[in-house]
Backbone as a chain_set.jsonl record, in Angstrom:
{"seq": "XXXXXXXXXXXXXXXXXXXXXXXXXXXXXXXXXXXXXXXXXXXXXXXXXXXXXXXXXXXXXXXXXXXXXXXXXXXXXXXXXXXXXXXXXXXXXXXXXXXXXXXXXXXXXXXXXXXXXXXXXXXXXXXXXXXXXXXXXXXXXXXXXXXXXXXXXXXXXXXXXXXXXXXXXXXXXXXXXXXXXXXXXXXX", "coords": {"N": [[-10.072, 180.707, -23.608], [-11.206, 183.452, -25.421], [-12.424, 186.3, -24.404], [-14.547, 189.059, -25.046], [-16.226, 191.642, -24.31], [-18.472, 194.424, -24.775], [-18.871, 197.637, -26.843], [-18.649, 197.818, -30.202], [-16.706, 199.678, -31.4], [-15.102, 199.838, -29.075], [-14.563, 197.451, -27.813], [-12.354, 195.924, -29.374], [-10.828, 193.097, -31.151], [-8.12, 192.227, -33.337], [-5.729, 190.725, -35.854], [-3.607, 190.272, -38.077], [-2.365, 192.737, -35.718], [-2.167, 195.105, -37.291], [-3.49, 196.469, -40.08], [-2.114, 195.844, -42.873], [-0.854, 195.356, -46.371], [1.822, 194.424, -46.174], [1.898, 193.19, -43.641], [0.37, 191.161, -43.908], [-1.378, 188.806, -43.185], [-1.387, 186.435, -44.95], [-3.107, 183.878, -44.922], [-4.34, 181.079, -46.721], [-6.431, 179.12, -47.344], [-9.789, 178.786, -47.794], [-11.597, 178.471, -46.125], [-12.724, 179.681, -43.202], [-13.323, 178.907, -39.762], [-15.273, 179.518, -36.663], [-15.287, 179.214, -33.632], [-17.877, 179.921, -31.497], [-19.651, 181.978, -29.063], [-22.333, 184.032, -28.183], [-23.646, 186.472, -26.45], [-26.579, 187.112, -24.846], [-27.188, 190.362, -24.408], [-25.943, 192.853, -26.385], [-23.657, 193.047, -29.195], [-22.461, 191.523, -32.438], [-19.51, 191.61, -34.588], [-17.542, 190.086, -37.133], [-14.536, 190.845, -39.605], [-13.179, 190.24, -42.351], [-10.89, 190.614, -43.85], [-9.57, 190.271, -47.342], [-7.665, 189.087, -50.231], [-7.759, 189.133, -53.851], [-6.186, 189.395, -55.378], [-2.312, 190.816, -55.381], [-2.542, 193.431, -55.573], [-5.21, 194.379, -55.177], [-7.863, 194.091, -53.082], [-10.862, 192.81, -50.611], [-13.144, 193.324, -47.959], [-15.008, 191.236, -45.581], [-17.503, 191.855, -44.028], [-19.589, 190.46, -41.504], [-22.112, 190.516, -39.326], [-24.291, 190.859, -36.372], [-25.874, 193.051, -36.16], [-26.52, 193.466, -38.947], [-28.753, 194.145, -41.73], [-29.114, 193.629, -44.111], [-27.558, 191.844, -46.865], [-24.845, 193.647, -48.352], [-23.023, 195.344, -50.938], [-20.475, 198.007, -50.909], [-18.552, 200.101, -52.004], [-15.399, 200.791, -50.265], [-13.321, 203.396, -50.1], [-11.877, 202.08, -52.651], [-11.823, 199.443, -52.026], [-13.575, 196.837, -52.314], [-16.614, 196.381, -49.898], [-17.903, 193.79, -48.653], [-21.206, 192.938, -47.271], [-23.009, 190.768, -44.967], [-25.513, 189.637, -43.099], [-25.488, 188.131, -39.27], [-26.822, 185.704, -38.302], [-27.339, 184.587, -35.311], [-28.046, 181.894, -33.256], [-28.235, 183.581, -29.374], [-26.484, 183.064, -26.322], [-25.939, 180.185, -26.603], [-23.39, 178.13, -27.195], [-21.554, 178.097, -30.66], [-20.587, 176.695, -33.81], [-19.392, 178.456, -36.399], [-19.171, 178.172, -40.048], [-17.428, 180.169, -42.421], [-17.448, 180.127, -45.623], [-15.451, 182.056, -47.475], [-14.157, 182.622, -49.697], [-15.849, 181.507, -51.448], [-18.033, 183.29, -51.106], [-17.536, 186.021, -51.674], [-17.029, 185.523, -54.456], [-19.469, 184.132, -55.585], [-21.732, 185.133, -54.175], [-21.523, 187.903, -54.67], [-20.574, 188.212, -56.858], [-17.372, 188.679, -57.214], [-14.353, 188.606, -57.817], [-12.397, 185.921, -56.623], [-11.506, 185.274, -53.621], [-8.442, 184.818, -52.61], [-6.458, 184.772, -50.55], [-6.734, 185.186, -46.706], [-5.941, 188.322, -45.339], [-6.494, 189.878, -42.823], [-8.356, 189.304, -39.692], [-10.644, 190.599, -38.274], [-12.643, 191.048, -35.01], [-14.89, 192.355, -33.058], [-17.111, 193.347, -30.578], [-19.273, 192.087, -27.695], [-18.6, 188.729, -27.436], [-17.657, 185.412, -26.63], [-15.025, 183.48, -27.564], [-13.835, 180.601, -28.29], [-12.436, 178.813, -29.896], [-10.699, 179.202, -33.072], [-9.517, 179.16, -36.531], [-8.366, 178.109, -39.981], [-9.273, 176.525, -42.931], [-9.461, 173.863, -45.745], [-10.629, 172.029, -46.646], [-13.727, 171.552, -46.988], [-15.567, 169.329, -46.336], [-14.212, 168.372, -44.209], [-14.014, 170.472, -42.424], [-17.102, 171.144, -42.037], [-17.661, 168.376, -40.575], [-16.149, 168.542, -38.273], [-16.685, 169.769, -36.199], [-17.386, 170.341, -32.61], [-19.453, 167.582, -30.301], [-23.024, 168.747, -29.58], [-22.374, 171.076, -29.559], [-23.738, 173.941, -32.107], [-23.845, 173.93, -35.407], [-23.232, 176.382, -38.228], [-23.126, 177.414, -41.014], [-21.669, 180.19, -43.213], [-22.277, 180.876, -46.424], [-25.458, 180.034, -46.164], [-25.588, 176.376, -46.305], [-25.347, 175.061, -49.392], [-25.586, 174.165, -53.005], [-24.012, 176.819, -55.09], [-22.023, 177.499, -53.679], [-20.674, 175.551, -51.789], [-19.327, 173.075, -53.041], [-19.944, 170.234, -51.059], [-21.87, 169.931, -50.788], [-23.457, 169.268, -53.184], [-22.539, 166.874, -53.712], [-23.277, 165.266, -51.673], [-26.122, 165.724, -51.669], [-26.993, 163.775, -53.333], [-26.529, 161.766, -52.023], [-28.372, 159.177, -49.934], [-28.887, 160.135, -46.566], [-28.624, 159.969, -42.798], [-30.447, 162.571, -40.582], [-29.307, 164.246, -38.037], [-31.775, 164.454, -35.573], [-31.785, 166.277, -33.304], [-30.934, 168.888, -34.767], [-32.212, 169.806, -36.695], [-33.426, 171.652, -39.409], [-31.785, 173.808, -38.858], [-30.593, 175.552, -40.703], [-30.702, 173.709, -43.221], [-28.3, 171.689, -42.896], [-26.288, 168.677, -43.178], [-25.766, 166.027, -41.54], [-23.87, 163.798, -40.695], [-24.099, 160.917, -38.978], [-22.047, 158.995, -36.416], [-19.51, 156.582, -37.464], [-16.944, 155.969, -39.79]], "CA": [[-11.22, 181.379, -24.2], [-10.758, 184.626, -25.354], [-13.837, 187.316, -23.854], [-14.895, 190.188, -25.539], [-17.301, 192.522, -23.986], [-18.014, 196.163, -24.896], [-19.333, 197.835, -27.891], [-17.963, 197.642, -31.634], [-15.68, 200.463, -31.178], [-14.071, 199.798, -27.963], [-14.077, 195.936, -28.056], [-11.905, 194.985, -30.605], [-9.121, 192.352, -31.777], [-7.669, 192.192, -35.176], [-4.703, 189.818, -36.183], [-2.431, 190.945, -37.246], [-2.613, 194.703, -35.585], [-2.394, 196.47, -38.43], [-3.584, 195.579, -41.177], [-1.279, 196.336, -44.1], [-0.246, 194.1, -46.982], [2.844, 193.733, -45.985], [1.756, 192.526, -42.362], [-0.502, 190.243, -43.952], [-1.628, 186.767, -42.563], [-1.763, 185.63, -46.271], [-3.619, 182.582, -44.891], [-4.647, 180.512, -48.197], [-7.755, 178.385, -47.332], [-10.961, 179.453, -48.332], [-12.988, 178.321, -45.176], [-12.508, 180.178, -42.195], [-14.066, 178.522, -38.596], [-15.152, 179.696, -35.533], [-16.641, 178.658, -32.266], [-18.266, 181.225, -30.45], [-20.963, 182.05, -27.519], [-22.577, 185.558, -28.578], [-24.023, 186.942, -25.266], [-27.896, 188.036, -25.455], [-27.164, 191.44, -24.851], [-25.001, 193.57, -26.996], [-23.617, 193.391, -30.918], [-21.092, 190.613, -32.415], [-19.246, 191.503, -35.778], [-16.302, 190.25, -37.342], [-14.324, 191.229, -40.593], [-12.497, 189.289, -42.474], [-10.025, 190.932, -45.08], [-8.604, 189.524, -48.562], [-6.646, 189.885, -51.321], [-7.411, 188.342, -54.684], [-4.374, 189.692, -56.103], [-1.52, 191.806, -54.633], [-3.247, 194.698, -55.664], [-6.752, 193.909, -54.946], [-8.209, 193.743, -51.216], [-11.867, 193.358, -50.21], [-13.419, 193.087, -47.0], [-16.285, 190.898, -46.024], [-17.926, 191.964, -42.492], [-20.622, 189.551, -41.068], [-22.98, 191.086, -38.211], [-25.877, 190.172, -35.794], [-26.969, 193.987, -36.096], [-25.989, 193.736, -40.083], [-30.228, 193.32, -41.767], [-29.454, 192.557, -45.358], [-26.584, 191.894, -47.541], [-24.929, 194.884, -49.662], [-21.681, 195.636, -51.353], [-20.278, 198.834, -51.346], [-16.857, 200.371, -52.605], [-15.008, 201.772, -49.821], [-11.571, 203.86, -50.326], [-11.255, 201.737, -53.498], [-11.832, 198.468, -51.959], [-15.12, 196.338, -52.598], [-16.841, 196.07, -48.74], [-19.586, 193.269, -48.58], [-21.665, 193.127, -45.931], [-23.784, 189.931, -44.553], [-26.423, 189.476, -42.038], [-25.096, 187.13, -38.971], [-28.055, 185.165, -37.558], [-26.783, 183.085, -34.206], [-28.504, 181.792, -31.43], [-27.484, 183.953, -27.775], [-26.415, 182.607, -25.334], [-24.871, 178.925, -27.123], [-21.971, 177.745, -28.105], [-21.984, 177.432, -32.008], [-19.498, 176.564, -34.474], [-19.326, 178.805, -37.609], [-17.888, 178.495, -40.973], [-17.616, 181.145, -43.326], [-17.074, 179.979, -46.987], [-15.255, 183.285, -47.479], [-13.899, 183.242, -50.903], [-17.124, 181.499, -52.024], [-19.52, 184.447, -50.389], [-16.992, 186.983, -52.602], [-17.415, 185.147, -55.923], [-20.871, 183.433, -55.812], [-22.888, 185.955, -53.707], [-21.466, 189.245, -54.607], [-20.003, 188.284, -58.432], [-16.662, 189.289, -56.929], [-13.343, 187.709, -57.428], [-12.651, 185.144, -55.322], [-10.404, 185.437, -52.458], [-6.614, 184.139, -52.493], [-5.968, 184.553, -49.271], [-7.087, 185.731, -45.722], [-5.234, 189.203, -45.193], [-6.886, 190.025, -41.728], [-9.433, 189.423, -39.31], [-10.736, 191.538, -36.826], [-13.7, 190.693, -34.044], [-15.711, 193.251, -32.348], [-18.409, 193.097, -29.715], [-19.311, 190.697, -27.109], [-18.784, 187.166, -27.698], [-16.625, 184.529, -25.722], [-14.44, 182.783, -28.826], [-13.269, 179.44, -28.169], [-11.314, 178.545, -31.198], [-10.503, 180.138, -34.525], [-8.434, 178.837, -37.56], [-8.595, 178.577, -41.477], [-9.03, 174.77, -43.343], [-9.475, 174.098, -47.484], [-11.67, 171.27, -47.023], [-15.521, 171.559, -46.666], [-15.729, 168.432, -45.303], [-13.609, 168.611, -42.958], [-14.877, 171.954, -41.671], [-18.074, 171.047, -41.635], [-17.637, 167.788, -39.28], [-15.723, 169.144, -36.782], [-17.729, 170.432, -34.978], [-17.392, 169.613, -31.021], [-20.856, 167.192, -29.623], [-23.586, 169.275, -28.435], [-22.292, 172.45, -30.6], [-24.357, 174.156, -33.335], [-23.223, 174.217, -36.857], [-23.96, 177.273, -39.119], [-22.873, 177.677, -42.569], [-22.634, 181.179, -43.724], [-23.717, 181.631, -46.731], [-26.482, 178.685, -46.212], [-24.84, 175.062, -46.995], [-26.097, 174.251, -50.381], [-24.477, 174.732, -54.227], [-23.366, 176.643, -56.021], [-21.333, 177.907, -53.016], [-20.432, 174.801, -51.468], [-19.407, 172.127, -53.478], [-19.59, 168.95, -51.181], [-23.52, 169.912, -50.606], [-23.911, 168.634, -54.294], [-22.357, 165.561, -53.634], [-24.271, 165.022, -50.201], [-27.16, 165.945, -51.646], [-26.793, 162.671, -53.903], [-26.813, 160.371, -51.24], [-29.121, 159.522, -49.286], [-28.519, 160.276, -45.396], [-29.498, 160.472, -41.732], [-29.882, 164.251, -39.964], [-29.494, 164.85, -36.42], [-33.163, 165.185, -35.178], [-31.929, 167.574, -32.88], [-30.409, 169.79, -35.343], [-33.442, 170.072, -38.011], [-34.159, 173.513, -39.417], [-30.303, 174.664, -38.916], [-29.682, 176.127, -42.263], [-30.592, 172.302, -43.593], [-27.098, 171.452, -42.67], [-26.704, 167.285, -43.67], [-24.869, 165.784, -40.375], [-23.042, 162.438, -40.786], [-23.723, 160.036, -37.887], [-20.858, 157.933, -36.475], [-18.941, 155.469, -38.44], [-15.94, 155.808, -40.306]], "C": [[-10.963, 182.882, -24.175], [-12.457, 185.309, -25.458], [-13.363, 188.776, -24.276], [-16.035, 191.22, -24.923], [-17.812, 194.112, -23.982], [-18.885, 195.867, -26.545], [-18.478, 197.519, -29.19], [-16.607, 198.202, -32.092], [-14.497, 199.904, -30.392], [-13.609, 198.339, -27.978], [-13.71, 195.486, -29.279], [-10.401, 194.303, -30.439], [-8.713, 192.041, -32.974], [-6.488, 191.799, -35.32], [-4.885, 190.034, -37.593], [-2.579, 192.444, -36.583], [-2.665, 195.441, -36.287], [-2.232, 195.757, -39.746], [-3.31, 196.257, -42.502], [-1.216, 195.092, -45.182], [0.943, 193.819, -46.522], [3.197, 193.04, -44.766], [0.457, 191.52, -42.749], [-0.714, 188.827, -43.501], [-1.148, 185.847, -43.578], [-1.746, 184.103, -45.792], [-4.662, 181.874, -46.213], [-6.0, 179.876, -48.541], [-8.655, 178.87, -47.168], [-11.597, 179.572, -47.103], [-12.69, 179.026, -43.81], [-13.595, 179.565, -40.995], [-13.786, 179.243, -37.459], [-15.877, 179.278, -34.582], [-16.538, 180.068, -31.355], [-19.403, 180.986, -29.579], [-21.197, 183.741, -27.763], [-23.558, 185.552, -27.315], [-25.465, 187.231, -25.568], [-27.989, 189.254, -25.449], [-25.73, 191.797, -25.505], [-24.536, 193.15, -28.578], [-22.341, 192.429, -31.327], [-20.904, 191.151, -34.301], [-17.541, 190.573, -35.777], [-16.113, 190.153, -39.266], [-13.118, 190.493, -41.016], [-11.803, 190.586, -43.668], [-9.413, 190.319, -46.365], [-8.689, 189.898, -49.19], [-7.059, 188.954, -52.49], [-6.064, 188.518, -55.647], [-3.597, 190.208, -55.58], [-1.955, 192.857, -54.395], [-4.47, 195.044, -55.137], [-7.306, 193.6, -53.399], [-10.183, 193.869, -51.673], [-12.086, 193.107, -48.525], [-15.343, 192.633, -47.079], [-16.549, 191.434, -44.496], [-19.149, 191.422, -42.268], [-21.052, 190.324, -39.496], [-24.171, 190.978, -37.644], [-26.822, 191.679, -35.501], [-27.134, 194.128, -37.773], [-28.057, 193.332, -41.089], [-30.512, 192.765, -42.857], [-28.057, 192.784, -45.989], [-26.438, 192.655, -48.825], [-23.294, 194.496, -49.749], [-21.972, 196.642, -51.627], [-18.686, 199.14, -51.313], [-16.478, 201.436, -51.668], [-13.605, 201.912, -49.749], [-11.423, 202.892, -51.444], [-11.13, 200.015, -53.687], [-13.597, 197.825, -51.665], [-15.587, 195.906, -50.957], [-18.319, 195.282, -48.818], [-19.804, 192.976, -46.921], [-22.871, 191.687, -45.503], [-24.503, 190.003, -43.44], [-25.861, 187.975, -41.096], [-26.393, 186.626, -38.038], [-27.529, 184.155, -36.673], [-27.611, 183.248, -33.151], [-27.798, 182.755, -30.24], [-27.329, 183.202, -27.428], [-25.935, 180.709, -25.49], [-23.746, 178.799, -27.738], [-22.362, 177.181, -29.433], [-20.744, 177.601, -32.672], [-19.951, 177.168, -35.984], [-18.494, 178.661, -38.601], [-18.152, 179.335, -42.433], [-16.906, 180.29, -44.684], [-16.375, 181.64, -47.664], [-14.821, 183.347, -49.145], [-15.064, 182.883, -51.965], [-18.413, 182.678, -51.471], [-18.694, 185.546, -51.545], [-17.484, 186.465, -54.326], [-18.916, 184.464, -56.231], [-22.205, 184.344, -55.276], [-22.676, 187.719, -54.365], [-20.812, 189.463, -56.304], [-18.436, 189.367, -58.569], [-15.602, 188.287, -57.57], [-13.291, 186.895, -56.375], [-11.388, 185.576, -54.865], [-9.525, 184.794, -52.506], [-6.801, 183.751, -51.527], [-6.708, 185.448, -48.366], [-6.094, 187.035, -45.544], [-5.328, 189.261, -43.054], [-8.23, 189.763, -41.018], [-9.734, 189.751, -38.337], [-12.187, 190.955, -36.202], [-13.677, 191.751, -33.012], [-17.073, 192.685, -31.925], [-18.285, 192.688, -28.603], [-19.261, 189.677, -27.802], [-17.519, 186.353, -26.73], [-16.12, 183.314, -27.374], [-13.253, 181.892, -28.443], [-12.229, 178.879, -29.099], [-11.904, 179.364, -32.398], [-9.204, 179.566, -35.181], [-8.951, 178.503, -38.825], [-8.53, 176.553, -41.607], [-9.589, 175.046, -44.876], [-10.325, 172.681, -47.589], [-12.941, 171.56, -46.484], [-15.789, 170.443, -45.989], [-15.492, 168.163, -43.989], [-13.952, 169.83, -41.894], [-16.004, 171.719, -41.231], [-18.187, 169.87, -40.296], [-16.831, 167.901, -38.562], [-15.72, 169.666, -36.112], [-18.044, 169.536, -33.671], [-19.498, 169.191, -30.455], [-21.807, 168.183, -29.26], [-23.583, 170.624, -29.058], [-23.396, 172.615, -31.77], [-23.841, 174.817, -34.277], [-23.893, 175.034, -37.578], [-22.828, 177.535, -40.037], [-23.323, 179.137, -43.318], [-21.529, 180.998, -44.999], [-24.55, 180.345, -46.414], [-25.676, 177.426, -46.769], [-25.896, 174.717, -47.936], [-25.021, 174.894, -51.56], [-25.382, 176.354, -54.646], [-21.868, 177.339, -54.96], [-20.094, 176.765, -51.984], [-20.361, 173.564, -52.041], [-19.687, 170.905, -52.914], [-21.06, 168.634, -51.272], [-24.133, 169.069, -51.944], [-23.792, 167.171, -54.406], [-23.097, 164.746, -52.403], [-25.647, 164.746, -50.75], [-27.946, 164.625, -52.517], [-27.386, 161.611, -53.432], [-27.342, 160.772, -50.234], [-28.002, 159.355, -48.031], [-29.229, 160.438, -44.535], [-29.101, 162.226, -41.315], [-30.094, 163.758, -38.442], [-30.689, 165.626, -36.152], [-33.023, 166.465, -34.258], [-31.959, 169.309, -33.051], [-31.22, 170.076, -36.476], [-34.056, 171.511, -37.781], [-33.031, 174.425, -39.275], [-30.037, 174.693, -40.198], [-29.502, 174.756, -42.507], [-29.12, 171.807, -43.811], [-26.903, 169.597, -42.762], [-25.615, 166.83, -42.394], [-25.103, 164.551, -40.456], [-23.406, 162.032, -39.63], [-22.645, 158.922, -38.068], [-20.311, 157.509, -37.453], [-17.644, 156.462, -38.854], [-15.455, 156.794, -41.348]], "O": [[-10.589, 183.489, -23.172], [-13.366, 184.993, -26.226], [-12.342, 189.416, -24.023], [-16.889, 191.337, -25.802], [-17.435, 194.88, -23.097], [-19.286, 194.87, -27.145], [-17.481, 196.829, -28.974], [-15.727, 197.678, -32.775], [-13.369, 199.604, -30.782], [-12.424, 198.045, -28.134], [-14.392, 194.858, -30.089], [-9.351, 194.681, -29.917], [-9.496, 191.298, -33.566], [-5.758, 192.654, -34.817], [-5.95, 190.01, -38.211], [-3.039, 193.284, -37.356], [-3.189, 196.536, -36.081], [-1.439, 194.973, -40.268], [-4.064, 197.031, -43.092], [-1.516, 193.953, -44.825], [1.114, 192.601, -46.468], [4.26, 192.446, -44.584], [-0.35, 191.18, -41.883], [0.082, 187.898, -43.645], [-0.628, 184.758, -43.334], [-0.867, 183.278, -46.044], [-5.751, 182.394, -46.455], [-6.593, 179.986, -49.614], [-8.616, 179.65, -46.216], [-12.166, 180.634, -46.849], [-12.014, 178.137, -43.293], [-14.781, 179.738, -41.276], [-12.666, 179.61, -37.102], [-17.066, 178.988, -34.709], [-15.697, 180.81, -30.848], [-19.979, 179.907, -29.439], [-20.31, 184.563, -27.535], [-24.277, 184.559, -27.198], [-25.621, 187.66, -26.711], [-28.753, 189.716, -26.297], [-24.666, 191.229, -25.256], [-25.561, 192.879, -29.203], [-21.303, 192.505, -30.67], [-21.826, 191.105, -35.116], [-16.718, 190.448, -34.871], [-16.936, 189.7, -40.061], [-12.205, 190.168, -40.257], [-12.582, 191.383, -44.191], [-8.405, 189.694, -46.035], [-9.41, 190.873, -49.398], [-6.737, 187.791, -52.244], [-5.315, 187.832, -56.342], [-4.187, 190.355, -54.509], [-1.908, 193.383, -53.283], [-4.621, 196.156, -54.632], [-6.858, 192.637, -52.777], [-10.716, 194.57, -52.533], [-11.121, 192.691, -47.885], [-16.306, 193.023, -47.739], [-15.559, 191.361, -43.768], [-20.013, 191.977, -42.946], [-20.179, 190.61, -38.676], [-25.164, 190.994, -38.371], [-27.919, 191.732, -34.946], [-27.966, 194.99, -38.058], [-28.485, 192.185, -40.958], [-31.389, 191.933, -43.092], [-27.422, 193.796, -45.696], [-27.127, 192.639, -49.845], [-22.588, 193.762, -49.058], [-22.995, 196.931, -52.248], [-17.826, 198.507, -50.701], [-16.836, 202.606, -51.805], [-12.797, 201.027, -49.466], [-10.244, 202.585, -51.268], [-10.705, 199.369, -54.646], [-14.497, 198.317, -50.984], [-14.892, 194.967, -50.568], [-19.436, 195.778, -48.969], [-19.097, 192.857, -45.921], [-23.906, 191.962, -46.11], [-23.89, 190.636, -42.58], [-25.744, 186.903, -41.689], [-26.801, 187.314, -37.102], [-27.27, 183.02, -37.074], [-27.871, 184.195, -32.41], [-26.577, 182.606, -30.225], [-27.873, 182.215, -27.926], [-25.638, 180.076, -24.477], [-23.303, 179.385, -28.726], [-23.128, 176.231, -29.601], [-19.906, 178.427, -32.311], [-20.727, 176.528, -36.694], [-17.29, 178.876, -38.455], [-18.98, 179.054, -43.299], [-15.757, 179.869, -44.552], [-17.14, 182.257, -48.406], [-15.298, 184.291, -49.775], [-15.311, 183.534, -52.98], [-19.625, 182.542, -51.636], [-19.48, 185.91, -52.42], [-18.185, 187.097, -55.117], [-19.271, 184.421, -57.409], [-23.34, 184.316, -55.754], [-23.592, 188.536, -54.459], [-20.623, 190.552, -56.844], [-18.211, 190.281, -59.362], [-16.002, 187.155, -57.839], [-13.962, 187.033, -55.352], [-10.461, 186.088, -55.492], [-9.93, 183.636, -52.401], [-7.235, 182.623, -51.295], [-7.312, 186.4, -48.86], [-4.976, 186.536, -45.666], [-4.5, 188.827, -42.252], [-9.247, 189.977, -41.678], [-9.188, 189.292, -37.333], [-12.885, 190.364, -37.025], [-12.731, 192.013, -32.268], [-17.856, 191.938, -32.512], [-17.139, 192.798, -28.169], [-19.891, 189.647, -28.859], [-16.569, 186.969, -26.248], [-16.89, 182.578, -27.991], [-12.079, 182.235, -28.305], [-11.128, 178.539, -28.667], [-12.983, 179.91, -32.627], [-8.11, 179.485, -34.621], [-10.178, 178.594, -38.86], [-8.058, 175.686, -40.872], [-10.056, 176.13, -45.227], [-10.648, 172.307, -48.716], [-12.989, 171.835, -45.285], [-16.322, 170.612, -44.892], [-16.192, 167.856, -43.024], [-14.077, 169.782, -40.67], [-16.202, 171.99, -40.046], [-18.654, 170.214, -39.21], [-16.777, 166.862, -37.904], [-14.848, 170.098, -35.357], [-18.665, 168.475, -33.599], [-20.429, 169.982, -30.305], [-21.334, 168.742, -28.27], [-24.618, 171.288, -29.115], [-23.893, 171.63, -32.316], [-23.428, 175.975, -34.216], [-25.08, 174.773, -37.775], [-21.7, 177.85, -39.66], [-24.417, 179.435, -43.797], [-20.31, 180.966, -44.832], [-23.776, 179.394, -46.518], [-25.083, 177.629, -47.828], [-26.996, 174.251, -47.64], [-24.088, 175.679, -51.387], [-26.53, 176.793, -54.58], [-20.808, 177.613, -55.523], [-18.982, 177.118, -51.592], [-21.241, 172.778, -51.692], [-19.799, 170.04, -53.783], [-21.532, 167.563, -51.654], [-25.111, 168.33, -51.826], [-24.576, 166.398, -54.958], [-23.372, 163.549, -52.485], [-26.287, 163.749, -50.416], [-29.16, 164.433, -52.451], [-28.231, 160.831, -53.871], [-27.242, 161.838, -49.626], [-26.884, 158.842, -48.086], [-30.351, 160.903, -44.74], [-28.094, 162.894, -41.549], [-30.95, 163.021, -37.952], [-30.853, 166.836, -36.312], [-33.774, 167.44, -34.3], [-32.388, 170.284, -32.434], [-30.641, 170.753, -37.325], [-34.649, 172.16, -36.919], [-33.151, 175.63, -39.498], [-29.288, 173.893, -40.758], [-28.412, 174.283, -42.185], [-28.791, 171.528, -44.963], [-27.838, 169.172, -42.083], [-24.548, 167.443, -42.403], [-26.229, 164.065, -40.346], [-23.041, 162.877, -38.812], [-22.336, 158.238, -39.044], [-20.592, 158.064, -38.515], [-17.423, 157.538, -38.298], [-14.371, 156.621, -41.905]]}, "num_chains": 1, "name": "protein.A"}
């Protein structure tokens, strides 16, 4: 478990260290996950970087001090900005639809690839890695964890929500009112 504690400034990690194109991650899959534990006091961001073309970079930064979602153009590159709403003090499993929040929320290009991503604040961050299915992202999420979907799980951002939304299903009574998130019981 990697622990973060400190302000925005001072607490930070960013993979790769410097974030250039030519030290790029160029990780390919749209969905980015994380499991985290955001502390009740103090400030959790993290920033994700990408490239829709060689040329082309934006940055998205998600934040629990962040109060409404803007885009603005900084140094040349498009910077959107989201509001991160998480429980303190639980372990929750996030997944950012990242190249769908660029093209569906902000009428951006969509994202190629992951360039960089940096994490500032407190938080205690259990796992972190990239996946290209929605499905798969969405149920794998460890027992007992809480699932959040940013931007909100529904279309036009999330395709499988359309197909979910089809059939009928049970929810996890415990989990009702989480960003109407549709959670598969058991089976196969």
């Amino acid at each position: 478990i990697l622990s973060l504690d400190g302000d925005l400034t001072s607490s930070r990690i960013q993979i790769p260290k410097e974030d250039r194109p030519v030290s790029s991650l160029q990780l390919h899959q749209p969905l980015l996950i994380m499991q985290l534990l955001v502390p009740s006091s103090g400030q959790f961001l993290v920033e994700i970087t990408c490239s829709s073309s060689p040329m082309s970079r934006m940055k998205l930064s998600a934040g629990t001090f962040i109060s409404k979602a803007d885009v603005v153009d900084a140094k040349g590159m498009a910077h959107c900005k989201v509001p991160l709403t998480v429980p303190r003090n639980t372990w929750v499993q996030i997944v950012f639809h990242v190249s769908g929040i660029f093209s569906h929320l902000f009428n951006l290009p969509a994202a190629r690839w992951i360039d960089c991503i940096t994490i500032a604040g407190s938080c205690k961050l259990r796992k972190m890695c990239c996946c290209a299915d929605e499905a798969l992202a969405i149920s794998s999420k460890p027992g007992g964890m809480i699932l959040f979907a940013v931007p909100a799980y529904g279309p036009p951002v999330w395709e499988t929500s359309v197909r979910e939304r089809n059939q009928p299903q049970e929810e996890d009574p415990s989990l009702a009112g989480h960003r109407g998130l549709p959670i598969k019981q058991g089976g196969a």
